[in-house]
PDB file of C-alpha atoms in Angstrom:
ATOM      1  CA  MET A  40     111.719 126.330  97.813  1.00 82.00           C
ATOM      2  CA  PRO A  41     111.019 127.228 101.474  1.00 91.00           C
ATOM      3  CA  LEU A  42     111.253 124.346 103.924  1.00 94.00           C
ATOM      4  CA  TRP A  43     107.612 124.665 104.968  1.00 94.00           C
ATOM      5  CA  GLU A  44     106.593 124.378 101.325  1.00 95.00           C
ATOM      6  CA  ILE A  45     108.677 121.214 100.920  1.00 95.00           C
ATOM      7  CA  SER A  46     106.863 119.709 103.910  1.00 96.00           C
ATOM      8  CA  LEU A  47     103.485 120.724 102.478  1.00 96.00           C
ATOM      9  CA  VAL A  48     104.259 119.289  99.032  1.00 93.00           C
ATOM     10  CA  THR A  49     105.503 116.091 100.675  1.00 95.00           C
ATOM     11  CA  PHE A  50     102.330 115.737 102.720  1.00 97.00           C
ATOM     12  CA  THR A  51     100.064 116.419  99.733  1.00 93.00           C
ATOM     13  CA  ALA A  52     101.837 113.984  97.413  1.00 90.00           C
ATOM     14  CA  LEU A  53     102.062 111.237 100.024  1.00 94.00           C
ATOM     15  CA  PHE A  54      98.476 111.656 101.204  1.00 93.00           C
ATOM     16  CA  ALA A  55      97.273 110.953  97.678  1.00 89.00           C
ATOM     17  CA  MET A  56      99.386 107.782  97.525  1.00 89.00           C
ATOM     18  CA  VAL A  57      98.927 106.553 101.109  1.00 92.00           C
ATOM     19  CA  ASN A  58      95.203 107.418 101.022  1.00 90.00           C
ATOM     20  CA  PRO A  59      94.412 106.278 104.583  1.00 93.00           C
ATOM     21  CA  LEU A  60      90.657 106.551 104.000  1.00 88.00           C
ATOM     22  CA  SER A  61      90.881 103.690 101.500  1.00 85.00           C
ATOM     23  CA  VAL A  62      92.330 101.495 104.270  1.00 90.00           C
ATOM     24  CA  VAL A  63      89.381 102.126 106.614  1.00 90.00           C
ATOM     25  CA  PRO A  64      87.345  99.085 105.408  1.00 86.00           C
ATOM     26  CA  SER A  65      90.326  96.768 105.908  1.00 87.00           C
ATOM     27  CA  PHE A  66      90.981  98.215 109.360  1.00 92.00           C
ATOM     28  CA  VAL A  67      87.344  97.795 110.403  1.00 88.00           C
ATOM     29  CA  ALA A  68      87.259  94.199 109.131  1.00 84.00           C
ATOM     30  CA  MET A  69      90.524  93.201 110.793  1.00 86.00           C
ATOM     31  CA  THR A  70      89.818  94.830 114.147  1.00 88.00           C
ATOM     32  CA  GLY A  71      86.090  94.161 114.367  1.00 80.00           C
ATOM     33  CA  ASN A  72      86.454  91.704 117.272  1.00 83.00           C
ATOM     34  CA  MET A  73      89.015  93.790 119.161  1.00 87.00           C
ATOM     35  CA  THR A  74      88.332  96.090 122.080  1.00 88.00           C
ATOM     36  CA  LYS A  75      88.381  99.862 121.639  1.00 90.00           C
ATOM     37  CA  GLY A  76      91.757 100.086 123.358  1.00 91.00           C
ATOM     38  CA  THR A  77      93.273  97.402 121.142  1.00 91.00           C
ATOM     39  CA  ARG A  78      91.959  99.105 118.006  1.00 93.00           C
ATOM     40  CA  ALA A  79      93.549 102.348 119.153  1.00 94.00           C
ATOM     41  CA  ARG A  80      96.847 100.524 119.691  1.00 94.00           C
ATOM     42  CA  VAL A  81      96.652  98.982 116.215  1.00 94.00           C
ATOM     43  CA  ALA A  82      96.033 102.433 114.711  1.00 96.00           C
ATOM     44  CA  LEU A  83      99.011 103.890 116.587  1.00 96.00           C
ATOM     45  CA  ILE A  84     101.377 101.085 115.578  1.00 95.00           C
ATOM     46  CA  ALA A  85     100.236 101.307 111.952  1.00 96.00           C
ATOM     47  CA  GLY A  86     100.908 105.052 111.903  1.00 97.00           C
ATOM     48  CA  LEU A  87     104.347 104.625 113.478  1.00 97.00           C
ATOM     49  CA  ALA A  88     105.273 101.740 111.171  1.00 97.00           C
ATOM     50  CA  THR A  89     104.232 103.732 108.113  1.00 97.00           C
ATOM     51  CA  THR A  90     106.386 106.649 109.243  1.00 98.00           C
ATOM     52  CA  ALA A  91     109.327 104.328 109.913  1.00 97.00           C
ATOM     53  CA  VAL A  92     109.172 102.618 106.510  1.00 94.00           C
ATOM     54  CA  LEU A  93     109.000 105.881 104.568  1.00 96.00           C
ATOM     55  CA  THR A  94     111.756 107.418 106.712  1.00 96.00           C
ATOM     56  CA  ILE A  95     114.078 104.511 105.914  1.00 94.00           C
ATOM     57  CA  PHE A  96     113.642 105.143 102.191  1.00 91.00           C
ATOM     58  CA  LEU A  97     114.085 108.880 102.754  1.00 94.00           C
ATOM     59  CA  PHE A  98     117.561 108.557 104.249  1.00 92.00           C
ATOM     60  CA  PHE A  99     118.772 105.472 102.389  1.00 90.00           C
ATOM     61  CA  GLY A 100     117.068 105.948  99.036  1.00 79.00           C
ATOM     62  CA  ASN A 101     120.131 107.706  97.603  1.00 78.00           C
ATOM     63  CA  VAL A 102     122.087 104.482  98.137  1.00 86.00           C
ATOM     64  CA  VAL A 103     119.697 102.759  95.739  1.00 80.00           C
ATOM     65  CA  PHE A 104     120.195 105.506  93.143  1.00 78.00           C
ATOM     66  CA  LYS A 105     123.982 105.275  93.344  1.00 83.00           C
ATOM     67  CA  PHE A 106     124.070 101.474  93.362  1.00 87.00           C
ATOM     68  CA  PHE A 107     121.981 101.127  90.205  1.00 86.00           C
ATOM     69  CA  GLY A 108     123.273 104.297  88.536  1.00 87.00           C
ATOM     70  CA  ILE A 109     119.779 105.758  88.220  1.00 82.00           C
ATOM     71  CA  THR A 110     119.511 109.389  87.109  1.00 82.00           C
ATOM     72  CA  LEU A 111     116.835 111.777  88.357  1.00 77.00           C
ATOM     73  CA  PRO A 112     115.126 112.248  84.949  1.00 85.00           C
ATOM     74  CA  ALA A 113     114.940 108.475  84.449  1.00 85.00           C
ATOM     75  CA  PHE A 114     113.307 107.921  87.831  1.00 81.00           C
ATOM     76  CA  GLN A 115     110.967 110.893  87.345  1.00 82.00           C
ATOM     77  CA  ILE A 116     109.738 109.499  84.032  1.00 89.00           C
ATOM     78  CA  MET A 117     109.311 105.950  85.353  1.00 85.00           C
ATOM     79  CA  GLY A 118     107.696 107.173  88.565  1.00 82.00           C
ATOM     80  CA  GLY A 119     105.364 109.382  86.559  1.00 85.00           C
ATOM     81  CA  VAL A 120     104.358 106.485  84.318  1.00 90.00           C
ATOM     82  CA  TYR A 121     103.691 104.338  87.403  1.00 85.00           C
ATOM     83  CA  PHE A 122     101.541 107.041  89.022  1.00 83.00           C
ATOM     84  CA  PHE A 123      99.628 107.693  85.807  1.00 89.00           C
ATOM     85  CA  ALA A 124      98.968 103.975  85.256  1.00 89.00           C
ATOM     86  CA  SER A 125      97.813 103.600  88.873  1.00 82.00           C
ATOM     87  CA  SER A 126      95.510 106.581  88.386  1.00 86.00           C
ATOM     88  CA  VAL A 127      93.943 105.143  85.234  1.00 89.00           C
ATOM     89  CA  MET A 128      93.385 101.776  86.928  1.00 86.00           C
ATOM     90  CA  SER A 129      91.772 103.523  89.904  1.00 80.00           C
ATOM     91  CA  LEU A 130      89.484 105.619  87.710  1.00 85.00           C
ATOM     92  CA  LEU A 131      88.405 102.621  85.616  1.00 86.00           C
ATOM     93  CA  GLU A 132      87.563 100.384  88.582  1.00 76.00           C
ATOM     94  CA  ASP A 133      84.037  99.022  88.659  1.00 67.00           C
ATOM     95  CA  GLU A 134      82.105 101.257  91.054  1.00 56.00           C
ATOM     96  CA  SER A 135      79.209  98.847  91.221  1.00 51.00           C
ATOM     97  CA  ARG A 136      81.299  96.201  92.996  1.00 48.00           C
ATOM     98  CA  PRO A 137      83.727  98.092  95.258  1.00 45.00           C
ATOM     99  CA  GLU A 138      83.789  95.386  97.853  1.00 44.00           C
ATOM    100  CA  THR A 139      85.090  92.787  95.403  1.00 38.00           C
ATOM    101  CA  THR A 140      87.151  94.790  92.916  1.00 36.00           C
ATOM    102  CA  ARG A 141      89.432  96.339  95.505  1.00 40.00           C
ATOM    103  CA  SER A 142      91.197  93.215  96.622  1.00 40.00           C
ATOM    104  CA  ASN A 143      93.953  95.167  98.349  1.00 45.00           C
ATOM    105  CA  ARG A 144      91.558  97.336 100.333  1.00 48.00           C
ATOM    106  CA  ALA A 145      88.493  95.249 101.139  1.00 49.00           C
ATOM    107  CA  PRO A 146      89.705  91.903 102.453  1.00 50.00           C
ATOM    108  CA  ASP A 147      87.647  88.778 101.927  1.00 52.00           C
ATOM    109  CA  GLU A 148      86.356  86.531 104.707  1.00 52.00           C
ATOM    110  CA  LYS A 149      89.498  84.384 104.757  1.00 52.00           C
ATOM    111  CA  MET A 150      91.659  87.468 105.311  1.00 52.00           C
ATOM    112  CA  VAL A 151      89.430  88.601 108.167  1.00 47.00           C
ATOM    113  CA  HIS A 152      89.621  85.227 109.923  1.00 46.00           C
ATOM    114  CA  ALA A 153      93.398  85.127 109.473  1.00 48.00           C
ATOM    115  CA  ALA A 154      93.721  88.612 110.929  1.00 47.00           C
ATOM    116  CA  GLU A 155      91.654  87.673 113.961  1.00 47.00           C
ATOM    117  CA  ALA A 156      94.208  84.993 114.832  1.00 42.00           C
ATOM    118  CA  GLN A 157      97.082  87.475 114.876  1.00 55.00           C
ATOM    119  CA  ASP A 158      97.972  89.900 117.604  1.00 74.00           C
ATOM    120  CA  ALA A 159      97.526  93.653 117.349  1.00 80.00           C
ATOM    121  CA  PHE A 160     101.158  94.315 116.438  1.00 85.00           C
ATOM    122  CA  SER A 161     101.301  91.956 113.478  1.00 84.00           C
ATOM    123  CA  VAL A 162      97.976  93.211 112.101  1.00 86.00           C
ATOM    124  CA  ALA A 163      99.148  96.805 112.395  1.00 91.00           C
ATOM    125  CA  VAL A 164     102.455  96.201 110.627  1.00 92.00           C
ATOM    126  CA  VAL A 165     101.306  93.673 108.006  1.00 86.00           C
ATOM    127  CA  PRO A 166      99.091  94.260 106.104  1.00 87.00           C
ATOM    128  CA  LEU A 167      97.961  97.690 107.369  1.00 91.00           C
ATOM    129  CA  ALA A 168     101.266  99.589 107.389  1.00 93.00           C
ATOM    130  CA  ILE A 169     102.861  97.356 104.754  1.00 90.00           C
ATOM    131  CA  PRO A 170     101.636  97.312 102.020  1.00 85.00           C
ATOM    132  CA  LEU A 171      98.271  99.070 102.397  1.00 88.00           C
ATOM    133  CA  LEU A 172      99.612 102.391 103.730  1.00 94.00           C
ATOM    134  CA  SER A 173     103.294 102.467 102.794  1.00 92.00           C
ATOM    135  CA  GLY A 174     102.976 100.635  99.511  1.00 84.00           C
ATOM    136  CA  PRO A 175     104.909 100.950  96.231  1.00 81.00           C
ATOM    137  CA  GLY A 176     103.293 104.276  95.350  1.00 85.00           C
ATOM    138  CA  ALA A 177     104.218 105.930  98.639  1.00 91.00           C
ATOM    139  CA  ILE A 178     107.755 104.528  98.510  1.00 90.00           C
ATOM    140  CA  THR A 179     108.178 105.746  94.922  1.00 88.00           C
ATOM    141  CA  SER A 180     107.027 109.209  96.002  1.00 90.00           C
ATOM    142  CA  VAL A 181     109.641 109.288  98.754  1.00 93.00           C
ATOM    143  CA  MET A 182     112.347 108.133  96.345  1.00 89.00           C
ATOM    144  CA  LEU A 183     111.470 110.974  93.977  1.00 89.00           C
ATOM    145  CA  LEU A 184     111.594 113.453  96.853  1.00 90.00           C
ATOM    146  CA  VAL A 185     115.007 112.066  97.803  1.00 87.00           C
ATOM    147  CA  ALA A 186     116.267 112.753  94.288  1.00 84.00           C
ATOM    148  CA  LEU A 187     114.807 116.266  94.241  1.00 88.00           C
ATOM    149  CA  HIS A 188     115.926 117.423  97.702  1.00 89.00           C
ATOM    150  CA  LYS A 189     119.565 116.640  98.381  1.00 86.00           C
ATOM    151  CA  THR A 190     120.408 118.937 101.311  1.00 92.00           C
ATOM    152  CA  PHE A 191     120.058 117.776 104.898  1.00 92.00           C
ATOM    153  CA  GLU A 192     117.704 120.659 105.714  1.00 95.00           C
ATOM    154  CA  ALA A 193     115.437 119.769 102.807  1.00 95.00           C
ATOM    155  CA  ARG A 194     115.427 116.115 103.867  1.00 94.00           C
ATOM    156  CA  LEU A 195     114.328 117.192 107.348  1.00 96.00           C
ATOM    157  CA  ALA A 196     111.485 119.146 105.762  1.00 97.00           C
ATOM    158  CA  VAL A 197     110.474 116.015 103.844  1.00 96.00           C
ATOM    159  CA  LEU A 198     110.663 114.088 107.116  1.00 97.00           C
ATOM    160  CA  GLY A 199     108.220 116.581 108.600  1.00 97.00           C
ATOM    161  CA  GLY A 200     105.768 115.799 105.808  1.00 97.00           C
ATOM    162  CA  ILE A 201     106.244 112.064 106.360  1.00 98.00           C
ATOM    163  CA  ALA A 202     105.623 112.468 110.090  1.00 98.00           C
ATOM    164  CA  ALA A 203     102.434 114.392 109.309  1.00 98.00           C
ATOM    165  CA  ILE A 204     101.309 111.507 107.086  1.00 98.00           C
ATOM    166  CA  GLY A 205     101.917 109.095 109.961  1.00 98.00           C
ATOM    167  CA  VAL A 206      99.814 111.255 112.287  1.00 98.00           C
ATOM    168  CA  ALA A 207      97.054 111.600 109.686  1.00 98.00           C
ATOM    169  CA  SER A 208      96.992 107.840 109.128  1.00 97.00           C
ATOM    170  CA  TYR A 209      96.755 107.243 112.875  1.00 98.00           C
ATOM    171  CA  LEU A 210      93.888 109.718 113.291  1.00 98.00           C
ATOM    172  CA  VAL A 211      91.957 108.306 110.332  1.00 96.00           C
ATOM    173  CA  LEU A 212      92.309 104.722 111.576  1.00 96.00           C
ATOM    174  CA  LEU A 213      91.455 105.797 115.115  1.00 96.00           C
ATOM    175  CA  ALA A 214      88.162 107.163 113.805  1.00 95.00           C
ATOM    176  CA  ALA A 215      87.671 104.300 111.330  1.00 92.00           C
ATOM    177  CA  LEU A 216      84.316 103.102 112.679  1.00 91.00           C
ATOM    178  CA  PRO A 217      82.501 106.476 112.587  1.00 92.00           C
ATOM    179  CA  ILE A 218      84.160 107.335 109.258  1.00 89.00           C
ATOM    180  CA  SER A 219      83.001 104.036 107.774  1.00 85.00           C
ATOM    181  CA  ARG A 220      79.440 104.658 108.922  1.00 86.00           C
ATOM    182  CA  PHE A 221      79.463 108.281 107.739  1.00 87.00           C
ATOM    183  CA  ILE A 222      80.899 108.056 104.225  1.00 81.00           C
ATOM    184  CA  GLY A 223      79.665 104.570 103.372  1.00 79.00           C
ATOM    185  CA  VAL A 224      80.828 102.573 100.368  1.00 77.00           C
ATOM    186  CA  ARG A 225      79.774 105.171  97.782  1.00 81.00           C
ATOM    187  CA  GLY A 226      81.481 107.977  99.631  1.00 81.00           C
ATOM    188  CA  ARG A 227      84.726 106.013  99.697  1.00 76.00           C
ATOM    189  CA  VAL A 228      84.440 105.312  95.968  1.00 81.00           C
ATOM    190  CA  VAL A 229      84.027 109.026  95.218  1.00 84.00           C
ATOM    191  CA  PHE A 230      87.009 109.884  97.418  1.00 79.00           C
ATOM    192  CA  ASP A 231      89.131 107.235  95.683  1.00 79.00           C
ATOM    193  CA  LYS A 232      88.238 108.707  92.287  1.00 85.00           C
ATOM    194  CA  VAL A 233      89.297 112.184  93.403  1.00 84.00           C
ATOM    195  CA  MET A 234      92.570 110.801  94.765  1.00 81.00           C
ATOM    196  CA  GLY A 235      93.031 108.928  91.489  1.00 83.00           C
ATOM    197  CA  LEU A 236      92.761 112.167  89.520  1.00 88.00           C
ATOM    198  CA  LEU A 237      95.278 113.836  91.818  1.00 84.00           C
ATOM    199  CA  VAL A 238      97.722 110.936  91.496  1.00 83.00           C
ATOM    200  CA  GLY A 239      97.366 111.067  87.712  1.00 87.00           C
ATOM    201  CA  ALA A 240      98.142 114.789  87.659  1.00 88.00           C
ATOM    202  CA  ILE A 241     101.204 114.207  89.844  1.00 82.00           C
ATOM    203  CA  GLY A 242     102.335 111.470  87.460  1.00 85.00           C
ATOM    204  CA  VAL A 243     102.001 113.700  84.396  1.00 91.00           C
ATOM    205  CA  GLN A 244     103.970 116.463  86.114  1.00 87.00           C
ATOM    206  CA  PHE A 245     106.745 114.019  87.026  1.00 84.00           C
ATOM    207  CA  ILE A 246     106.946 112.882  83.387  1.00 90.00           C
ATOM    208  CA  ILE A 247     107.150 116.496  82.180  1.00 92.00           C
ATOM    209  CA  ASP A 248     109.880 117.290  84.706  1.00 87.00           C
ATOM    210  CA  GLY A 249     111.836 114.217  83.627  1.00 87.00           C
ATOM    211  CA  VAL A 250     111.505 114.767  79.878  1.00 92.00           C
ATOM    212  CA  ARG A 251     112.396 118.488  79.989  1.00 90.00           C
ATOM    213  CA  PRO A 252     116.142 118.121  80.793  1.00 88.00           C
ATOM    214  CA  LEU A 253     116.478 115.224  78.337  1.00 86.00           C
ATOM    215  CA  ALA A 254     114.871 117.311  75.596  1.00 89.00           C
ATOM    216  CA  LYS A 255     117.239 120.194  76.342  1.00 87.00           C
ATOM    217  CA  GLU A 256     120.232 117.851  76.067  1.00 84.00           C
ATOM    218  CA  MET A 257     118.992 116.494  72.744  1.00 85.00           C
ATOM    219  CA  LEU A 258     118.419 119.986  71.337  1.00 85.00           C
ATOM    220  CA  ALA A 259     121.838 121.112  72.540  1.00 82.00           C
ATOM    221  CA  GLY A 260     123.458 118.119  70.846  1.00 79.00           C
ATOM    222  CA  MET A 261     121.753 118.919  67.538  1.00 79.00           C
ATOM    223  CA  LYS A 262     123.218 122.438  67.411  1.00 70.00           C
TER     224      LYS A 262
END
């Protein structure tokens, strides 16, 4: 696979999992009392922190595989099941109450007041970058990419996709206020459903890719 294609696949897969548009309501709520400059700084730090977290798992994820003796097919199947389950949960969410059913994306009043008492850096890192942007789904995606692309050049291509995700997250958060006004609650729900379908398709493909070599081994053993 060409390096540019690896970067593109990385960006596409991670964008579906990171889904920065779903974080817009949380960002608006947590930075509502901040100045424009402070909000921009929070967006920048969140983008950088997201890139840093995913990069750490990119270059040290193989250590986890070796330590626990995890094979690629096993992680592909488990990762696929996780993605598919996340997709089903996203698609079955109650659209009529998006502000209350999405507890990890639309913070309640207590969360908003707590965020106001923190400085820009802490808000940007936790909870925006971790776990809203670089959550379990994004980290699992990176771990799968680590298992699939073992050469240093391929890892650099994956890093390019991760960097692009960081930039995209920064730009989306930077424009959070106009985006929030433009798409509204219903628009965000529709976007989340589309992302849910994409995540589900990615999960099914991961399961197929993981089962295929195991099936070949079983058939070979029966001969």
